[in-house]
Tab-separated table of C-alpha atoms in Angstrom:
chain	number	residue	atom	x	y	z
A	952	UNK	CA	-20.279	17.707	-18.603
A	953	UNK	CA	-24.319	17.535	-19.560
A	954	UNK	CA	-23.683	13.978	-20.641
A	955	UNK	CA	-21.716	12.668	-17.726
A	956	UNK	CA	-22.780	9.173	-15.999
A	957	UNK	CA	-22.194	9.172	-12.607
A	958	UNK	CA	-21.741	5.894	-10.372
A	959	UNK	CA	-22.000	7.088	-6.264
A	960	UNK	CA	-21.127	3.991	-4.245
A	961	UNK	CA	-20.057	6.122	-1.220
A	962	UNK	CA	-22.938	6.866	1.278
A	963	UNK	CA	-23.781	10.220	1.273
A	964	UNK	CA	-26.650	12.223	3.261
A	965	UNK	CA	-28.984	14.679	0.673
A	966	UNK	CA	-26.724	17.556	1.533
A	967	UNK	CA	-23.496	15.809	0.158
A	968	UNK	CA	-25.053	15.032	-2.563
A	969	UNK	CA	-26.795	18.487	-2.718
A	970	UNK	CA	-22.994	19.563	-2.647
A	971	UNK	CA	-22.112	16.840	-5.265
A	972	UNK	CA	-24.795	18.291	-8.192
A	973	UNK	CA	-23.716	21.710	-7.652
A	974	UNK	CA	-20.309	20.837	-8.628
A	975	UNK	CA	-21.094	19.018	-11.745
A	976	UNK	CA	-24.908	20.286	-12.565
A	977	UNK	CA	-25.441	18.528	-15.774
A	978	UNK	CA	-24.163	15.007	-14.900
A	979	UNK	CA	-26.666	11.955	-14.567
A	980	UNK	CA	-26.019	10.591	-10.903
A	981	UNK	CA	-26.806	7.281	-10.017
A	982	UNK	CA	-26.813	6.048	-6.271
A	983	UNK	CA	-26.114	2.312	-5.291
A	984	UNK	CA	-23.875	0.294	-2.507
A	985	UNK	CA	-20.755	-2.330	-2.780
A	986	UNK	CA	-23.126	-4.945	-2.575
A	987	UNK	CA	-26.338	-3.588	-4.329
A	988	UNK	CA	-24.278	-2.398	-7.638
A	989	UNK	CA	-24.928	-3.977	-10.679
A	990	UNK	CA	-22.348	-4.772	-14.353
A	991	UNK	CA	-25.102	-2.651	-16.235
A	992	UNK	CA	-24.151	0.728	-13.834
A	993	UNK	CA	-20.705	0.161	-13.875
A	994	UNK	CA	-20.400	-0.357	-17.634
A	995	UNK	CA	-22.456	2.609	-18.342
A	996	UNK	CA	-20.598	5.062	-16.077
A	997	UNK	CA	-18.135	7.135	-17.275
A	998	UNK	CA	-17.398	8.350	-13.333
A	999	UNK	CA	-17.251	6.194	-10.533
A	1000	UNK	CA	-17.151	7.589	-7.011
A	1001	UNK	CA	-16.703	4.966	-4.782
A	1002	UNK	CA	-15.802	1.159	-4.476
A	1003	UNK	CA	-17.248	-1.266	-7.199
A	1004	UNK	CA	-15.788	-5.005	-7.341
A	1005	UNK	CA	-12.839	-4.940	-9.515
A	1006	UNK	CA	-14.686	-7.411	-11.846
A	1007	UNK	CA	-17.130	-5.375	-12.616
A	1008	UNK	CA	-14.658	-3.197	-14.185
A	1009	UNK	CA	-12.694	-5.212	-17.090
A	1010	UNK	CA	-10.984	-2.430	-18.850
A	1011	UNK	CA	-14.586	-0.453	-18.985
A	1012	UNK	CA	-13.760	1.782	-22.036
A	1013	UNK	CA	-16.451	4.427	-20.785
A	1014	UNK	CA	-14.862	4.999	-17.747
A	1015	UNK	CA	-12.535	8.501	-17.308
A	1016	UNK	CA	-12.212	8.311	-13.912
A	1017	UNK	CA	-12.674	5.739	-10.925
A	1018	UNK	CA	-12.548	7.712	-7.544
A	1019	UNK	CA	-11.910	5.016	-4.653
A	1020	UNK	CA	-13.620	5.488	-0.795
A	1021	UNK	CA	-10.675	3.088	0.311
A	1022	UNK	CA	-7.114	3.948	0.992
A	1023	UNK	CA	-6.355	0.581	-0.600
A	1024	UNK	CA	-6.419	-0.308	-4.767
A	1025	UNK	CA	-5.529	-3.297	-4.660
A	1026	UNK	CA	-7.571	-5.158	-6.701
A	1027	UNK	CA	-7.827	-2.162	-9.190
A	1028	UNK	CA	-4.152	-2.034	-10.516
A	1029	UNK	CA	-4.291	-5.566	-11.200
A	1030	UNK	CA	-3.809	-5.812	-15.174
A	1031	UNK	CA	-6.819	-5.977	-17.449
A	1032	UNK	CA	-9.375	-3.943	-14.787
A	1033	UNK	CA	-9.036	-0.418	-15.739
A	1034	UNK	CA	-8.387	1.066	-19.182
A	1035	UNK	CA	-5.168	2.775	-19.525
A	1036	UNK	CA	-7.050	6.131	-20.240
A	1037	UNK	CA	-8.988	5.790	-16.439
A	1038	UNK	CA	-7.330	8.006	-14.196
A	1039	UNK	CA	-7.555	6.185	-10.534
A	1040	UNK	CA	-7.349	8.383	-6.952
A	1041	UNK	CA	-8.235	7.062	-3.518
A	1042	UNK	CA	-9.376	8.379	-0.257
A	1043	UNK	CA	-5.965	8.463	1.596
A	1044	UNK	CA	-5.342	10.149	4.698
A	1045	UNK	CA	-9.770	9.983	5.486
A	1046	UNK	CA	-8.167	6.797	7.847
A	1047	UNK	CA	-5.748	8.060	9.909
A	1048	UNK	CA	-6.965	8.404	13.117
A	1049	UNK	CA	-9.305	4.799	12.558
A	1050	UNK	CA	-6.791	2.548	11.975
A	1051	UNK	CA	-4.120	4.245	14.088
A	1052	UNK	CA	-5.970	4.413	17.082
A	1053	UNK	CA	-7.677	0.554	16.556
A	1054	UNK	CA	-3.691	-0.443	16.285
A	1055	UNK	CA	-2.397	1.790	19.274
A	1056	UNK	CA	-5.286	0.298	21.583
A	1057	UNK	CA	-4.178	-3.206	19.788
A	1058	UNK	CA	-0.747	-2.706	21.323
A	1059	UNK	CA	-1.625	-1.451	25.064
A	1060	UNK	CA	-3.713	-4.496	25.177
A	1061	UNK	CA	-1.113	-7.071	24.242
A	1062	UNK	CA	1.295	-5.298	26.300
A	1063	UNK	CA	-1.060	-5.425	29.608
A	1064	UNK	CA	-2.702	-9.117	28.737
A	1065	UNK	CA	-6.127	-7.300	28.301
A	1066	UNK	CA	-7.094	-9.906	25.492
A	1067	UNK	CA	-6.125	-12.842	27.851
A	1068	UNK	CA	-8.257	-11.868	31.044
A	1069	UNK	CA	-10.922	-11.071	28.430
A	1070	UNK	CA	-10.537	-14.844	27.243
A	1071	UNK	CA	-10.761	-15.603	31.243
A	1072	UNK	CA	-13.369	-13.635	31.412
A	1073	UNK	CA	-15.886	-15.570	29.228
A	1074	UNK	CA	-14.520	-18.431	30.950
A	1075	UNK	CA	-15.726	-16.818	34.018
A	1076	UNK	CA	-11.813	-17.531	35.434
A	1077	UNK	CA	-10.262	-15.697	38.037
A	1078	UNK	CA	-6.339	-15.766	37.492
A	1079	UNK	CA	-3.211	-13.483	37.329
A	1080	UNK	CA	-1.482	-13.583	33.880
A	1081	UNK	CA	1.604	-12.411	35.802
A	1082	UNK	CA	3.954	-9.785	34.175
A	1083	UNK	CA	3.523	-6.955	32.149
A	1084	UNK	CA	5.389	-4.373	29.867
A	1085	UNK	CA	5.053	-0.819	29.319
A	1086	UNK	CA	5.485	1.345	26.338
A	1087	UNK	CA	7.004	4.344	28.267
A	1088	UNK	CA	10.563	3.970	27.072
A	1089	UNK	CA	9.802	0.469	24.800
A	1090	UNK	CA	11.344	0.831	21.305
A	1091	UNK	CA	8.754	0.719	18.725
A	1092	UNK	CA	9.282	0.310	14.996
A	1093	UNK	CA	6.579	1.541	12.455
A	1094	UNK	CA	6.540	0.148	8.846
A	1095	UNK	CA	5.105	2.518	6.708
A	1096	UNK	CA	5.818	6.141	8.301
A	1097	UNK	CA	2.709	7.481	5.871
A	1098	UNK	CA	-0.501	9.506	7.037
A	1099	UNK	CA	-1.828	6.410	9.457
A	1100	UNK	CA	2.476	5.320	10.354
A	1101	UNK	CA	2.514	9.209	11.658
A	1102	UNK	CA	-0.648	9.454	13.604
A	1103	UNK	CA	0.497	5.753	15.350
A	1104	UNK	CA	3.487	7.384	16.049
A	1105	UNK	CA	2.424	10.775	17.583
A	1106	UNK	CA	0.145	8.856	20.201
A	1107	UNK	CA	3.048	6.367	20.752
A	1108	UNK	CA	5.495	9.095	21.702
A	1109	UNK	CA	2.982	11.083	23.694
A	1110	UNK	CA	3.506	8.391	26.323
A	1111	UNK	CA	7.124	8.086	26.142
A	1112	UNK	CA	8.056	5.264	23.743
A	1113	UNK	CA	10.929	5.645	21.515
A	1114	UNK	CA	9.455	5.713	17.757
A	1115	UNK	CA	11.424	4.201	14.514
A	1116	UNK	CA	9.941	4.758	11.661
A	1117	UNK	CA	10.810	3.347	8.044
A	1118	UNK	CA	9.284	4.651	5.067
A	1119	UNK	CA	9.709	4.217	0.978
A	1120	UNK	CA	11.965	6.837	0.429
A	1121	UNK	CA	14.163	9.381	3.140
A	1122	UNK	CA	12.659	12.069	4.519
A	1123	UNK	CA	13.202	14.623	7.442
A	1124	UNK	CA	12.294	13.032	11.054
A	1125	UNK	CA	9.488	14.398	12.066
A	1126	UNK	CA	9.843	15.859	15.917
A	1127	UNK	CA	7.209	12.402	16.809
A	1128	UNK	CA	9.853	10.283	15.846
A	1129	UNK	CA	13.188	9.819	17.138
A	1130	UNK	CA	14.519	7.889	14.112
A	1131	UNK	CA	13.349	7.641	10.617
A	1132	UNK	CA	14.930	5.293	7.858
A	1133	UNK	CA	14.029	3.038	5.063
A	1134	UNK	CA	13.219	0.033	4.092
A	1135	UNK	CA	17.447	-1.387	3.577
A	1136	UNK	CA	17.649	-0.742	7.106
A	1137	UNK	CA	14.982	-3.094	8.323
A	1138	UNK	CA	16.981	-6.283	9.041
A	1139	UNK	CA	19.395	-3.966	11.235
A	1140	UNK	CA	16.284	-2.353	13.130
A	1141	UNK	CA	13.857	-5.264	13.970
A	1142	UNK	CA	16.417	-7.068	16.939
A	1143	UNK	CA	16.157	-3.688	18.834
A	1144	UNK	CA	12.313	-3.264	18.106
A	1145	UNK	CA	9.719	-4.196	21.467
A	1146	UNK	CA	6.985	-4.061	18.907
A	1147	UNK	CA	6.854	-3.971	14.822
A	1148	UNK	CA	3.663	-1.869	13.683
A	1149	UNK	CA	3.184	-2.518	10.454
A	1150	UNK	CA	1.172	-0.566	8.075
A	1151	UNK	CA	2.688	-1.695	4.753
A	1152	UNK	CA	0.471	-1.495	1.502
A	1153	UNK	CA	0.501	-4.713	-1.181
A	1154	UNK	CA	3.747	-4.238	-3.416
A	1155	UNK	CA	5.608	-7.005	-5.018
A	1156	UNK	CA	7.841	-5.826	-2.290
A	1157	UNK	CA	6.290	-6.488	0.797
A	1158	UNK	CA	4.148	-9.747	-0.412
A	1159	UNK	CA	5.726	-12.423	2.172
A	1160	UNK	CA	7.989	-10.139	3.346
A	1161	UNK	CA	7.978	-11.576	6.524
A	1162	UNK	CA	8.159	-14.972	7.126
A	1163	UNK	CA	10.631	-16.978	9.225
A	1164	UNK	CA	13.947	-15.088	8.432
A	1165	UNK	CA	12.538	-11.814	9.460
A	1166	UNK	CA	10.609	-13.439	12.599
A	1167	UNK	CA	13.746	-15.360	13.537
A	1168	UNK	CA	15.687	-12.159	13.770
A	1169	UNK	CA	12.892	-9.831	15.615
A	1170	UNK	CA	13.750	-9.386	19.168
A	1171	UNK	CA	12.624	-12.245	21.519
A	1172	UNK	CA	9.490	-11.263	23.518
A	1173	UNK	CA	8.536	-8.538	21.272
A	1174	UNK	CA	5.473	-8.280	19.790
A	1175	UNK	CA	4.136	-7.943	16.025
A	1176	UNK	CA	0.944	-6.109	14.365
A	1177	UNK	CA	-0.143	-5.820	11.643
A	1178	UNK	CA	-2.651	-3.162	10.244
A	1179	UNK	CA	-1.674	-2.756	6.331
A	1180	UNK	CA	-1.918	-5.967	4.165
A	1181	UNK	CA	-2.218	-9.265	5.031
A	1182	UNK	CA	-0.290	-10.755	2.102
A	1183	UNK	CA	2.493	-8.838	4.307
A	1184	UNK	CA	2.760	-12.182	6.309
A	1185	UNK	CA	3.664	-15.687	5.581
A	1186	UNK	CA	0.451	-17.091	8.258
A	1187	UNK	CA	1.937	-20.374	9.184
A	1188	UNK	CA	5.746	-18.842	10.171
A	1189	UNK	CA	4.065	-16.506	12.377
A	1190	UNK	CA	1.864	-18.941	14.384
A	1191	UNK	CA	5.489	-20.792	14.577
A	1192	UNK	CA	7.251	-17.723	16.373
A	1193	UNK	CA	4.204	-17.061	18.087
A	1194	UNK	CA	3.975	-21.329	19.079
A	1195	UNK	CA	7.359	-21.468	19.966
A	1196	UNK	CA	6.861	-18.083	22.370
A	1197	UNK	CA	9.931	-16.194	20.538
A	1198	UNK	CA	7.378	-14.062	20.089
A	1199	UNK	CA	5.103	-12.339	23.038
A	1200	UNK	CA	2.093	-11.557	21.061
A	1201	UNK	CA	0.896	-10.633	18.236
A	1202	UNK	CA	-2.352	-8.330	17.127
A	1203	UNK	CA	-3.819	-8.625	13.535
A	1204	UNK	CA	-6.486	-6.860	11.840
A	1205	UNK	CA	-5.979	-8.026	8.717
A	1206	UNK	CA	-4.673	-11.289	7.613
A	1207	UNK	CA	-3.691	-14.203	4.726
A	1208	UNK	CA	-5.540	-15.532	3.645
A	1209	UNK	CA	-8.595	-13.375	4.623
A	1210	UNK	CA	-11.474	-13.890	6.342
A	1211	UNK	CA	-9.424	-16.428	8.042
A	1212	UNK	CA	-10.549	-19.889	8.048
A	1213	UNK	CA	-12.668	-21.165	10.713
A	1214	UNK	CA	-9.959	-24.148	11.171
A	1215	UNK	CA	-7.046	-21.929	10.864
A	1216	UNK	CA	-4.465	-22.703	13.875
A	1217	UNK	CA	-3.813	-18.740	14.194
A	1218	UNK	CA	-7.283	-19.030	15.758
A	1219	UNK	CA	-6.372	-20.850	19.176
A	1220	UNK	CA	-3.307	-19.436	19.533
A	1221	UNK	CA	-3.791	-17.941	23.551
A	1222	UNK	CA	-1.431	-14.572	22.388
A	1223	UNK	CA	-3.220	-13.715	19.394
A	1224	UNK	CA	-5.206	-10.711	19.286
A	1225	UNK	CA	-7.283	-10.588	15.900
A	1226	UNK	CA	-9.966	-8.148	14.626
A	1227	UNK	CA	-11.168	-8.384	11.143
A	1228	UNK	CA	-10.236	-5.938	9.043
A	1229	UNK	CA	-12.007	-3.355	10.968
A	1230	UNK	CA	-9.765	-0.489	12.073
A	1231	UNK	CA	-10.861	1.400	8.882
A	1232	UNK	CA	-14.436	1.101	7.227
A	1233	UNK	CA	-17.080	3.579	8.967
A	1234	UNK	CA	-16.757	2.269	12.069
A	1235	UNK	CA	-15.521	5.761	13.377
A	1236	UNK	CA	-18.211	8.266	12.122
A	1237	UNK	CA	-15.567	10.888	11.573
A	1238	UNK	CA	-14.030	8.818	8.588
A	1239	UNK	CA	-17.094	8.710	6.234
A	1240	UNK	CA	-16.821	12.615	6.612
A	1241	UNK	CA	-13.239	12.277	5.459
A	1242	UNK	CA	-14.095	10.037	3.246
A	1243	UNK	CA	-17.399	12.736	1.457
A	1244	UNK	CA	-14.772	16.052	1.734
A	1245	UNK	CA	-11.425	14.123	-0.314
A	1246	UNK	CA	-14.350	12.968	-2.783
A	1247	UNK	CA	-16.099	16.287	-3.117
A	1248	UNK	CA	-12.954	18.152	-3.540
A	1249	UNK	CA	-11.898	15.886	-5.952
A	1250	UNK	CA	-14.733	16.561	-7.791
A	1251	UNK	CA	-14.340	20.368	-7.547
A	1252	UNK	CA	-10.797	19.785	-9.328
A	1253	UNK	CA	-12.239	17.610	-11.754
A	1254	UNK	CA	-14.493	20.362	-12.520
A	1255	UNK	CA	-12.384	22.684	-12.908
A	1256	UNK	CA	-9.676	21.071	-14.615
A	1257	UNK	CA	-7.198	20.745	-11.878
A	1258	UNK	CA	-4.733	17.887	-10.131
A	1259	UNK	CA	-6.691	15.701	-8.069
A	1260	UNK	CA	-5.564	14.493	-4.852
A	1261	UNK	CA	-4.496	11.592	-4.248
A	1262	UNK	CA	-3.575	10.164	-7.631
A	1263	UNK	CA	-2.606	6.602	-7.691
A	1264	UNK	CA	-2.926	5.727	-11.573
A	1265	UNK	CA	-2.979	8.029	-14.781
């Protein structure tokens, strides 16, 4: 371990990284940021803790093991980036509560016009939006029943909606959820859904998964959000269920392409509510501290010679 390189890219106060030493006492650490890292650290580290652009990375022989702050990998599984030796792990389950919450308050907003009497608002316009919907007893379908699918779910039952979740593979329900399926029963679930909550990773699966088939056959006046992927979404179908008002709303924090061009129609679109990309990040203190303990105990494993968590390549 004496000879170690050692990449941090994930901010870390001088008792993490205190913490960090201990574990691995004879490494050589190195401290830099996303934007501040440089090809010369990356190629000369043979651990990486934390996000460096994927570029950077082009099959690095030195590295062992690349240890990702992000729940997302993305750009790291793409071919010719890491070496088959690297072992890969992210931070999932550090952004539960981040991006479920920024979703959930997402939805209560769409649901009570909160984004259009903000739009008033700056207007300075006094007007009634007329009706409303509730999400005691609404049906809501979650795509993507993981860590961040179940914490969406727990707060959306705690006020009385009936939760649907679908996930990869069949599980038991989970007392949160009245219903929990997968993925071949999608087509027969989204007429009866009041909202779709996605939170859907990048597969070949789900790229453009929906797009006007699965938009035409949603349930009319429901609403759509998306918190996973944008590549999820074919952009220009949804502003035409949104245009056409088959759809009530929809509430996006990530989208395709992304950042979304300044001319982009999705833009002016009056029930649109878009964030960007910024349910997960730091944003919530709480999740950097997730972020520090998956990484440190990581570490520990690595140590001593244990499965890590979270393991998404080998």
């Amino acid at each position: 371990m004496e000879e170690k390189k050692i990449l941090v890219a994930i901010p870390m106060a001088q008792t993490q990284k205190d913490q960090l030493r201990q574990l691995l006492p004879g490494a050589e650490y190195c401290y830099t940021t996303f934007s501040d890292v440089t090809v010369e650290q990356v190629q000369q580290a043979q651990i990486i803790l934390g996000n460096v652009p994927a570029e950077m990375i082009q099959s690095c022989e030195k590295l062992a093991w690349l240890h990702l702050n992000s729940a997302g990998y993305d750009p790291y599984v793409k071919e010719g980036v890491l070496s088959p030796h690297t072992l890969l792990t992210n931070s999932s389950g550090a952004y539960d509560k981040a991006v479920a919450e920024h979703m959930f308050a997402m939805l209560l907003c769409l649901q009570k016009k909160l984004h259009l009497y903000r739009d008033d608002q700056t207007r300075h316009l006094w007007g009634d939006k007329g009706e409303v919907v509730s999400i005691t007893d609404a049906t809501i379908l979650i795509l993507g029943a993981g860590n961040i699918g179940k914490h969406f779910a727990t707060l959306a039952h705690a006020l009385g909606a009936r939760v649907v979740g679908i996930k990869r593979t069949f599980g038991e329900c989970p007392p949160y959820m009245d219903e929990l399926h997968t993925m071949d029963r999608l087509r027969e679930l989204l007429p009866k859904a009041d909202a779709v909550v996605s939170f859907l990773p990048s597969t070949d699966e789900t790229k453009g998964l929906f797009g006007k088939e699965l938009f035409q056959i949603m349930k009319p006046g429901s609403f759509f959000l998306n918190g996973g992927r944008g590549d999820l979404v074919c952009t220009e179908d949804l502003c035409d269920a949104l245009e056409s008002v088959h759809l009530a709303g929809a509430a996006l924090d990530v989208t395709e392409p992304e950042p979304l061009p300044a001319d982009h129609r999705l833009w002016d679109i009056p029930n649109v509510f878009l964030t960007p990309h910024v349910s997960g990040g730091y944003h919530l203190s709480e999740t950097l501290h997730n972020v520090v303990s998956i990484c440190l105990e990581n570490v520990r494993r690595y140590a001593a010679g244990e499965t890590l968590r979270n393991v998404v390549m080998h």
